[in-house]
Short mmCIF file of C-alpha atoms in Angstrom, two decimals:
data_model
loop_
_atom_site.label_atom_id
_atom_site.label_comp_id
_atom_site.label_asym_id
_atom_site.label_seq_id
_atom_site.Cartn_x
_atom_site.Cartn_y
_atom_site.Cartn_z
CA MET C 1 42.35 19.08 -50.92
CA ASP C 2 42.50 22.17 -48.67
CA LEU C 3 46.18 21.56 -48.09
CA ASN C 4 46.82 21.14 -51.78
CA LYS C 5 45.08 24.47 -52.56
CA VAL C 6 47.12 26.31 -49.98
CA LEU C 7 50.35 24.87 -51.36
CA LYS C 8 49.35 25.93 -54.76
CA MET C 9 48.55 29.46 -53.58
CA ASN C 10 51.96 29.78 -51.93
CA GLN C 11 53.62 28.42 -54.98
CA ASP C 12 51.84 30.87 -57.20
CA ILE C 13 52.88 33.69 -54.84
CA SER C 14 56.52 32.49 -54.94
CA LYS C 15 56.45 32.42 -58.72
CA SER C 16 55.05 35.89 -58.86
CA PHE C 17 58.05 37.11 -56.82
CA LEU C 18 60.48 35.52 -59.34
CA GLU C 19 58.63 36.92 -62.29
CA ASP C 20 58.13 40.52 -60.84
CA SER C 21 60.43 42.70 -63.00
CA ASP C 22 60.07 45.70 -60.58
CA LEU C 23 61.02 43.51 -57.60
CA SER C 24 63.89 41.97 -59.65
CA LEU C 25 65.11 45.45 -60.44
CA THR C 26 64.85 46.58 -56.77
CA LYS C 27 66.87 43.48 -55.64
CA LYS C 28 69.52 44.21 -58.25
CA LYS C 29 69.89 47.72 -57.12
CA ALA C 30 70.13 46.50 -53.49
CA ASP C 31 72.94 44.11 -54.41
CA MET C 32 74.76 46.83 -56.29
CA ASN C 33 74.52 49.01 -53.20
CA ILE C 34 75.72 46.28 -50.88
CA SER C 35 78.72 45.72 -53.30
CA ALA C 36 79.56 49.33 -53.42
CA SER C 37 79.34 49.62 -49.60
CA MET C 38 81.60 46.66 -49.22
CA GLU C 39 84.17 48.23 -51.67
CA LEU C 40 83.99 51.59 -49.77
CA LEU C 41 84.58 49.83 -46.40
CA TYR C 42 87.53 47.89 -47.83
CA SER C 43 88.95 51.08 -49.24
CA LEU C 44 88.77 52.70 -45.81
CA GLY C 45 90.91 49.93 -44.36
CA LYS C 46 88.01 48.01 -42.57
CA ALA C 47 88.90 44.63 -44.10
CA ALA C 48 89.88 43.12 -40.73
CA SER C 49 86.63 44.29 -39.15
CA ILE C 50 84.56 42.81 -41.94
CA GLU C 51 86.38 39.44 -41.80
CA GLU C 52 85.96 39.29 -38.03
CA LEU C 53 82.21 40.03 -38.30
CA SER C 54 81.81 37.41 -40.87
CA LEU C 55 83.56 34.79 -38.96
CA GLU C 56 81.60 35.64 -35.79
CA ILE C 57 78.25 35.15 -37.56
CA THR C 58 79.32 31.89 -39.05
CA LYS C 59 80.54 30.54 -35.70
CA LYS C 60 77.47 31.39 -33.73
CA ASP C 61 75.16 29.54 -36.10
CA LYS C 62 72.27 31.83 -35.16
CA LYS C 63 68.50 31.20 -36.07
CA LEU C 64 66.47 33.79 -37.72
CA LYS C 65 65.22 36.31 -35.10
CA ASN C 66 62.47 37.72 -37.17
CA ARG C 67 59.89 34.91 -37.52
CA PRO C 68 56.72 35.35 -39.48
CA ILE C 69 53.43 35.52 -37.47
CA LEU C 70 51.49 32.36 -38.24
CA GLU C 71 47.89 32.87 -39.32
CA GLU C 72 44.99 30.55 -38.42
CA TRP C 73 44.61 27.70 -40.71
CA ASP C 74 40.97 28.37 -41.60
CA LYS C 75 41.88 31.88 -42.56
CA ILE C 76 44.68 30.65 -44.89
CA VAL C 77 42.26 28.17 -46.45
CA ASN C 78 39.72 31.00 -47.15
CA GLN C 79 42.42 33.03 -48.82
CA ALA C 80 43.30 29.98 -50.98
CA ASN C 81 39.70 29.47 -51.98
CA GLU C 82 39.40 33.14 -52.89
CA SER C 83 42.70 32.87 -54.86
CA ILE C 84 41.86 29.53 -56.60
CA SER C 85 38.37 28.48 -57.45
CA THR C 86 39.08 25.00 -59.00
CA ALA C 87 40.14 21.76 -57.17
CA VAL C 88 43.89 21.28 -56.89
CA VAL C 89 45.47 17.83 -57.10
CA ILE C 90 49.13 17.00 -56.28
CA GLU C 91 50.07 16.95 -60.00
CA ASP C 92 49.24 20.64 -60.19
CA ILE C 93 51.85 21.40 -57.56
CA VAL C 94 54.81 19.17 -58.30
CA SER C 95 56.26 17.86 -61.55
CA GLU C 96 56.32 14.21 -62.57
CA SER C 97 60.06 14.06 -61.78
CA GLU C 98 59.47 15.50 -58.33
CA ILE C 99 56.74 12.91 -57.61
CA LYS C 100 59.07 10.20 -58.74
CA GLU C 101 61.85 11.51 -56.48
CA ALA C 102 59.40 11.58 -53.53
CA PHE C 103 58.41 7.88 -54.05
CA GLN C 104 62.08 6.96 -54.39
CA GLU C 105 62.69 8.76 -51.00
CA LEU C 106 59.72 6.83 -49.61
CA ASP C 107 61.24 3.46 -50.96
CA GLU C 108 64.49 4.36 -49.35
CA ILE C 109 62.94 4.96 -45.91
CA ASN C 110 60.93 1.72 -46.34
CA ARG C 111 64.09 -0.20 -46.99
CA LEU C 112 65.74 1.42 -43.90
CA PHE C 113 62.75 0.37 -41.77
CA SER C 114 62.91 -3.19 -43.12
CA ARG C 115 66.64 -3.33 -42.42
CA LYS C 116 66.24 -2.07 -38.98
CA THR C 117 63.36 -4.50 -38.10
CA THR C 118 64.37 -7.67 -40.06
CA ILE C 119 64.85 -10.85 -38.13
CA THR C 120 67.80 -12.16 -40.12
CA ASN C 121 70.36 -11.93 -37.36
CA LYS C 122 71.42 -15.01 -35.41
CA THR C 123 69.77 -14.13 -32.13
CA ASP C 124 66.34 -13.32 -33.77
CA LEU C 125 66.41 -16.54 -35.79
CA SER C 126 67.30 -18.57 -32.65
CA PHE C 127 64.25 -17.18 -30.88
CA LEU C 128 62.11 -17.79 -33.98
CA ALA C 129 63.21 -21.43 -34.02
CA ILE C 130 62.42 -21.88 -30.28
CA ALA C 131 59.08 -20.16 -30.47
CA VAL C 132 57.97 -22.26 -33.41
CA ALA C 133 59.17 -25.53 -31.58
CA ILE C 134 57.20 -24.51 -28.42
CA GLN C 135 53.98 -23.50 -30.23
CA VAL C 136 53.98 -26.46 -32.69
CA SER C 137 54.66 -28.92 -29.83
CA LYS C 138 51.70 -27.42 -27.96
CA SER C 139 49.48 -27.82 -30.95
CA LEU C 140 50.44 -31.53 -31.27
CA ILE C 141 50.01 -32.24 -27.62
CA PHE C 142 46.52 -30.48 -27.53
CA PRO C 143 44.50 -33.39 -28.93
CA HIS C 144 45.82 -35.76 -26.13
CA VAL C 145 44.92 -33.17 -23.38
CA ALA C 146 41.59 -32.31 -24.97
CA GLU C 147 40.67 -36.08 -25.09
CA LYS C 148 41.44 -36.36 -21.32
CA PHE C 149 38.91 -33.65 -20.67
CA HIS C 150 36.35 -35.06 -23.14
CA TYR C 151 36.60 -32.07 -25.36
CA GLY C 152 33.89 -31.98 -28.15
CA GLU C 153 32.05 -34.95 -26.65
CA SER C 154 28.32 -35.22 -26.12
CA PHE C 155 26.93 -36.18 -22.79
CA ASP C 156 25.80 -39.75 -21.77
CA LYS C 157 22.08 -39.80 -21.06
CA SER C 158 22.51 -42.61 -18.65
CA GLU C 159 24.41 -40.28 -16.38
CA ARG C 160 21.65 -37.62 -16.25
CA LEU C 161 18.40 -37.54 -14.32
CA ASN C 162 14.85 -37.52 -15.64
CA HIS C 163 13.28 -34.06 -15.82
CA ASN C 164 10.71 -35.11 -13.22
CA ASP C 165 13.09 -36.95 -11.04
CA LYS C 166 11.94 -36.76 -7.34
CA SER C 167 15.30 -35.46 -6.03
CA ILE C 168 15.12 -32.50 -8.45
CA GLU C 169 11.57 -31.74 -7.40
CA GLN C 170 12.31 -32.04 -3.73
CA ALA C 171 15.45 -29.81 -3.97
CA HIS C 172 13.39 -27.29 -6.08
CA ARG C 173 10.51 -27.24 -3.59
CA LYS C 174 12.82 -26.84 -0.57
CA SER C 175 14.65 -23.93 -2.12
CA ASN C 176 11.46 -22.19 -2.94
CA SER C 177 10.10 -22.71 0.62
CA ASP C 178 13.38 -21.51 2.12
CA PHE C 179 13.20 -18.31 -0.01
CA ARG C 180 9.52 -17.85 0.97
CA ASP C 181 9.97 -18.37 4.66
CA LYS C 182 13.04 -16.02 4.75
CA LYS C 183 11.10 -13.22 3.00
CA LEU C 184 7.91 -13.66 5.04
CA LYS C 185 9.79 -12.59 8.16
CA LYS C 186 10.05 -9.04 6.82
CA HIS C 187 7.41 -8.85 3.98
CA GLU C 188 3.79 -9.72 3.70
CA ALA C 189 2.49 -12.47 1.48
CA GLY C 190 1.63 -11.52 -2.16
CA HIS C 191 1.72 -12.45 -5.82
CA TRP C 192 5.51 -13.06 -5.40
CA ILE C 193 4.74 -16.48 -3.67
CA ASN C 194 2.74 -17.57 -6.67
CA ILE C 195 5.73 -16.68 -8.88
CA LEU C 196 7.79 -19.15 -6.88
CA TYR C 197 5.53 -22.03 -7.15
CA GLN C 198 3.62 -21.83 -10.39
CA THR C 199 4.77 -23.43 -13.59
CA PRO C 200 6.87 -20.99 -15.71
CA ALA C 201 5.03 -19.75 -18.80
CA TYR C 202 7.82 -20.95 -21.02
CA ASP C 203 7.29 -24.60 -19.78
CA ILE C 204 3.77 -24.72 -21.35
CA THR C 205 3.53 -26.40 -24.78
CA LYS C 206 -0.21 -27.16 -24.99
CA GLY C 207 -1.94 -25.08 -27.75
CA SER C 208 1.17 -24.70 -29.77
CA LYS C 209 -0.04 -27.11 -32.48
CA ASP C 210 -3.27 -25.03 -32.91
CA LEU C 211 -1.05 -21.99 -33.61
CA THR C 212 1.30 -24.05 -35.95
CA ILE C 213 4.12 -23.22 -33.58
CA ASN C 214 7.07 -25.80 -33.61
CA MET C 215 7.92 -26.54 -30.05
CA GLY C 216 10.17 -29.41 -30.88
CA GLY C 217 8.37 -32.05 -28.68
CA ALA C 218 10.61 -33.25 -25.97
CA TYR C 219 13.24 -30.67 -27.15
CA HIS C 220 10.87 -27.61 -26.55
CA ARG C 221 13.58 -25.98 -24.40
CA MET C 222 15.51 -25.02 -27.59
CA TYR C 223 12.56 -23.19 -28.94
CA THR C 224 11.86 -21.01 -25.79
CA LEU C 225 14.04 -18.20 -24.67
CA GLY C 226 13.18 -18.85 -21.06
CA HIS C 227 15.32 -21.94 -21.22
CA ASP C 228 18.35 -20.19 -22.84
CA PRO C 229 21.15 -20.10 -20.36
CA VAL C 230 22.00 -16.51 -21.27
CA LEU C 231 18.88 -14.95 -22.87
CA GLY C 232 16.71 -16.69 -20.23
CA TRP C 233 17.87 -14.34 -17.47
CA VAL C 234 16.05 -11.53 -19.24
CA PHE C 235 13.22 -13.17 -21.23
CA GLY C 236 12.64 -16.01 -18.82
CA THR C 237 12.31 -13.56 -15.94
CA MET C 238 9.91 -11.35 -17.87
CA ASN C 239 7.87 -14.41 -19.00
CA ILE C 240 7.57 -15.51 -15.26
CA LEU C 241 6.37 -12.00 -14.32
CA THR C 242 3.78 -11.62 -17.08
CA ASP C 243 2.60 -15.03 -18.00
CA VAL C 244 4.04 -14.80 -21.55
CA ILE C 245 6.07 -17.24 -23.52
CA THR C 246 8.73 -15.90 -25.79
CA LEU C 247 9.96 -18.20 -28.60
CA ASN C 248 13.40 -18.32 -30.16
CA THR C 249 12.12 -16.11 -32.99
CA PHE C 250 11.54 -13.39 -30.21
CA LYS C 251 7.82 -13.63 -30.93
CA SER C 252 5.75 -13.79 -27.66
CA TYR C 253 2.36 -15.24 -26.75
CA ARG C 254 0.06 -14.78 -23.80
CA ILE C 255 -0.60 -18.07 -21.86
CA MET C 256 -3.66 -18.90 -19.75
CA ARG C 257 -3.53 -20.79 -16.54
CA ASN C 258 -6.83 -22.64 -16.30
CA PRO C 259 -6.47 -24.80 -18.35
CA MET C 260 -2.78 -24.14 -19.01
CA LYS C 261 -2.25 -23.45 -22.72
CA ILE C 262 -0.70 -21.02 -25.24
CA THR C 263 -3.32 -18.48 -26.56
CA ASN C 264 -3.23 -16.75 -29.94
CA GLU C 265 -2.70 -13.43 -28.33
CA VAL C 266 0.55 -12.02 -29.64
CA VAL C 267 2.44 -9.81 -27.12
CA PRO C 268 4.77 -7.18 -28.79
CA ILE C 269 8.25 -7.04 -27.23
CA GLY C 270 7.67 -3.46 -26.25
CA LEU C 271 4.53 -4.34 -24.31
CA LEU C 272 6.39 -7.37 -22.73
CA PHE C 273 8.78 -4.90 -21.22
CA GLU C 274 6.18 -2.49 -20.09
CA GLU C 275 4.08 -5.21 -18.28
CA SER C 276 7.18 -6.55 -16.62
CA TYR C 277 7.96 -3.03 -15.37
CA GLU C 278 4.52 -2.65 -13.98
CA TRP C 279 4.78 -5.95 -12.06
CA ILE C 280 8.10 -4.89 -10.69
CA LYS C 281 6.64 -1.69 -9.39
CA ASP C 282 3.65 -3.50 -7.92
CA ASP C 283 5.67 -5.27 -5.26
CA PRO C 284 9.36 -5.01 -4.59
CA LEU C 285 9.57 -8.78 -4.12
CA ASN C 286 8.18 -9.64 -7.49
CA LEU C 287 11.44 -9.18 -9.36
CA PRO C 288 13.61 -11.03 -6.85
CA ALA C 289 11.13 -13.84 -6.72
CA ALA C 290 10.98 -14.04 -10.60
CA ILE C 291 14.88 -13.98 -10.86
CA PHE C 292 15.03 -16.76 -8.04
CA ALA C 293 12.40 -18.81 -9.89
CA GLN C 294 14.33 -18.45 -13.20
CA ALA C 295 17.59 -19.44 -11.51
CA GLN C 296 15.91 -22.54 -9.86
CA HIS C 297 14.28 -23.60 -13.16
CA LEU C 298 17.53 -23.44 -15.07
CA LYS C 299 19.34 -25.32 -12.25
CA SER C 300 16.69 -28.08 -12.15
CA ASP C 301 16.87 -28.60 -16.03
CA GLU C 302 20.67 -28.29 -16.27
CA TYR C 303 21.55 -31.91 -15.45
CA THR C 304 18.45 -33.70 -16.81
CA LYS C 305 18.59 -36.01 -19.81
CA ILE C 306 17.75 -33.29 -22.26
CA GLY C 307 19.76 -30.48 -20.48
CA LEU C 308 19.70 -26.81 -21.65
CA PRO C 309 20.33 -25.79 -25.18
CA ILE C 310 23.49 -23.95 -26.36
CA PRO C 311 23.01 -20.18 -25.51
CA ILE C 312 21.70 -17.94 -28.29
CA LEU C 313 22.42 -20.42 -31.07
CA SER C 314 18.73 -21.33 -31.63
CA SER C 315 17.98 -17.75 -32.38
CA VAL C 316 20.82 -17.45 -34.84
CA ASN C 317 20.91 -20.86 -36.58
CA GLU C 318 17.94 -23.06 -35.52
CA ILE C 319 19.02 -25.94 -37.79
CA LEU C 320 22.60 -26.22 -36.29
CA ALA C 321 21.21 -25.72 -32.75
CA SER C 322 18.67 -28.53 -33.24
CA LYS C 323 21.37 -30.85 -34.75
CA LEU C 324 23.65 -30.40 -31.86
CA TYR C 325 20.90 -30.53 -29.15
CA LYS C 326 19.53 -33.76 -30.51
CA LYS C 327 22.97 -35.29 -30.43
CA ASN C 328 23.10 -34.50 -26.65
CA TYR C 329 25.47 -31.60 -27.00
CA ASP C 330 24.10 -29.04 -24.52
CA ALA C 331 25.09 -25.99 -22.62
CA ILE C 332 27.16 -27.96 -20.11
CA CYS C 333 29.06 -29.58 -23.01
CA LEU C 334 29.72 -26.13 -24.43
CA ALA C 335 30.93 -24.65 -21.03
CA ARG C 336 33.39 -27.53 -20.63
CA ASP C 337 34.79 -27.04 -24.21
CA LEU C 338 35.01 -23.30 -23.78
CA LYS C 339 37.22 -23.95 -20.59
CA VAL C 340 39.46 -26.19 -22.74
CA VAL C 341 39.69 -23.51 -25.50
CA GLY C 342 40.30 -20.78 -22.97
CA SER C 343 43.05 -22.82 -21.23
CA SER C 344 44.70 -23.33 -24.59
CA LEU C 345 44.52 -19.70 -25.44
CA MET C 346 45.83 -18.78 -21.99
CA VAL C 347 48.86 -21.22 -22.38
CA SER C 348 49.52 -19.77 -25.91
CA ARG C 349 49.54 -16.25 -24.36
CA ILE C 350 51.86 -17.28 -21.50
CA PHE C 351 54.31 -18.72 -24.07
CA ASP C 352 54.25 -15.50 -26.07
CA THR C 353 54.83 -13.46 -22.97
CA ILE C 354 57.86 -15.52 -21.96
CA ILE C 355 59.30 -15.35 -25.46
CA SER C 356 58.73 -11.49 -25.56
CA LEU C 357 60.30 -10.93 -22.14
CA VAL C 358 63.35 -13.01 -22.83
CA HIS C 359 63.88 -11.65 -26.37
CA GLY C 360 63.67 -8.21 -24.80
CA PHE C 361 66.70 -8.84 -22.58
CA PHE C 362 68.90 -9.10 -25.71
CA ARG C 363 68.13 -5.50 -26.94
CA LYS C 364 71.22 -3.37 -27.19
CA GLU C 365 71.35 0.00 -25.75
CA ASP C 366 71.76 1.71 -29.23
CA GLU C 367 68.57 -0.08 -30.55
CA LEU C 368 65.33 1.71 -30.48
CA LYS C 369 62.74 0.00 -28.30
CA ASP C 370 59.85 0.40 -30.76
CA LEU C 371 61.86 -1.02 -33.64
CA TYR C 372 63.10 -3.90 -31.51
CA GLU C 373 59.63 -4.68 -30.45
CA VAL C 374 58.55 -4.96 -34.16
CA ARG C 375 61.20 -7.72 -34.51
CA THR C 376 59.73 -9.40 -31.38
CA ARG C 377 56.24 -9.26 -32.71
CA LYS C 378 57.33 -10.62 -36.14
CA ILE C 379 58.82 -13.67 -34.29
CA LEU C 380 55.50 -14.28 -32.38
CA LEU C 381 53.50 -13.70 -35.56
CA ILE C 382 55.51 -16.18 -37.63
CA SER C 383 55.68 -18.78 -34.97
CA ASN C 384 52.01 -18.72 -34.22
CA SER C 385 51.10 -18.88 -38.02
CA ILE C 386 53.23 -21.94 -38.38
CA ALA C 387 51.82 -23.57 -35.37
CA SER C 388 48.18 -22.73 -36.34
CA THR C 389 48.94 -24.30 -39.80
CA SER C 390 50.24 -27.53 -38.07
CA THR C 391 47.12 -27.86 -35.99
CA ILE C 392 44.86 -27.46 -39.09
CA ILE C 393 46.94 -30.01 -41.02
CA ASN C 394 46.76 -32.34 -37.99
CA ALA C 395 42.94 -32.06 -37.82
CA LYS C 396 42.72 -32.62 -41.72
CA ILE C 397 44.95 -35.59 -41.75
CA THR C 398 43.17 -37.40 -38.80
CA SER C 399 39.76 -36.26 -40.09
CA ASN C 400 39.01 -35.30 -36.45
CA PRO C 401 37.83 -31.77 -35.85
CA LYS C 402 38.48 -32.20 -32.04
CA ASN C 403 42.25 -32.21 -32.91
CA LEU C 404 41.85 -28.40 -34.04
CA ASP C 405 43.33 -26.22 -31.36
CA ILE C 406 40.92 -23.35 -31.46
CA GLY C 407 42.68 -21.62 -28.64
CA MET C 408 45.95 -21.58 -30.76
CA LEU C 409 43.90 -20.19 -33.78
CA LEU C 410 42.29 -17.45 -31.61
CA ASN C 411 45.76 -16.53 -30.36
CA THR C 412 47.07 -16.31 -34.05
CA VAL C 413 44.09 -14.19 -35.08
CA ALA C 414 44.73 -11.74 -32.22
CA HIS C 415 48.33 -11.52 -33.36
CA LEU C 416 47.22 -10.92 -36.98
CA PHE C 417 45.14 -8.05 -35.86
CA MET C 418 47.20 -6.49 -33.12
CA ASP C 419 50.73 -7.19 -34.20
CA ILE C 420 50.22 -6.04 -37.85
CA ARG C 421 48.51 -2.84 -36.68
CA PHE C 422 51.30 -2.23 -34.24
CA ILE C 423 53.97 -2.79 -36.90
CA GLU C 424 52.13 -0.47 -39.41
CA LYS C 425 51.85 2.19 -36.59
CA ILE C 426 55.64 2.03 -35.76
CA LYS C 427 56.47 2.12 -39.52
CA GLN C 428 54.21 5.16 -39.99
CA GLU C 429 55.89 6.89 -37.09
CA PHE C 430 59.31 5.89 -38.48
CA ILE C 431 58.50 7.34 -41.87
CA GLU C 432 57.20 10.58 -40.40
CA THR C 433 60.25 10.85 -38.14
CA GLU C 434 62.61 10.33 -41.05
CA ILE C 435 60.75 12.86 -43.17
CA SER C 436 60.65 15.38 -40.24
CA ASP C 437 64.51 14.89 -39.70
CA ARG C 438 65.10 15.58 -43.42
CA LEU C 439 62.78 18.54 -43.45
CA LYS C 440 64.49 19.94 -40.31
CA LYS C 441 67.87 19.76 -41.99
CA GLU C 442 66.51 21.75 -44.91
CA ILE C 443 64.90 24.31 -42.56
CA ASP C 444 68.27 24.59 -40.72
CA GLU C 445 70.01 25.12 -43.96
CA ILE C 446 67.62 27.89 -45.04
CA ASP C 447 68.09 29.54 -41.61
CA ARG C 448 71.85 29.48 -42.25
CA LEU C 449 71.53 30.98 -45.67
CA TYR C 450 69.42 33.79 -44.22
CA GLU C 451 71.91 34.43 -41.37
CA GLU C 452 74.69 34.78 -43.94
CA ILE C 453 72.54 37.29 -45.89
#
């Protein structure tokens, strides 16, 4: 709006010059004086000198030597605000025909951009066909590869250990003892040893019924953040330090040790952090011991018949988390599937890189690199979109969601965000460059006219 107002002010000033009768009379007198002087020079036999000087000025194509001093923009805006009190819209500056002409010019530039970045030539179409073939083939092969790696499958309980298996308890106990013995060589005994051997607060369920807390019975791990493979490193460690249990709702309760049960004392999350900090300050080994105890507990639970819940999901969607957990789909299953998805995404990216590099070899010297890259990205975008459609159709026809190549879909989504933004950026730059070139020609023409004067 400031720009509009400044343009309007300049337009008004220009019109005032045209409509100023005194100025018009002065210009007319000046023109008459110039004509009279030229007649006098010609009458004195200076015609050859006049022609020679005119030719010299034309040949040198000089720019204006006397350029106006540019004022600061804020100062110009203030002048415009003082001159014009009301808001100025574009229709106040240009006529309807001029606006129409501007849009026609923009359409012309857009058509020029489309013509320069279209993929209708033989080389680009060949690359598009190859890219589609490669990506679609990958999406069709994916289900067979995924099946080999048990993608999307739940674990078999018969292949897991009981939570109280002696081998787990022995390994856990040995690890704790090794940690203790190593630290005792350089540090005195203290509360940190209790941290190693006592039952973590988040493993206590007694007292939950009295507080109407749903602990999920045998699946209590899903309802406590200490058992979360991600959040557990923060909340589980704090729970071990402070004897507090934090639920998947982020609500915390104090626990008691003798007898072990959950009390009705609610611990605000701020107080939980504060108490954890106090325990950490109390002894430099308290935090390392708590982190070690947390790691050992997650490790001992990981390969049991119940396993560990999917990270974070229980705090976001408890119903879905419970459904998956009770179907024996745990954190290990998720990690395995993420590796499959990640590998699929990586393969798609490798294919894209190869296609981009090879397509780049066919760029001619007179073709702008940015505009050529737009064509490359269009090839990748179209080929990935077609391949993603094929994997969706495959999963729908077979009624098997495990046939859905999520890695391919993620790659396509990345192209939709990155490539479209890139194409729009290059298009914007192309339009601005075209407009700048056209303005430059007009400015050069104005300079030429002033030189002649």
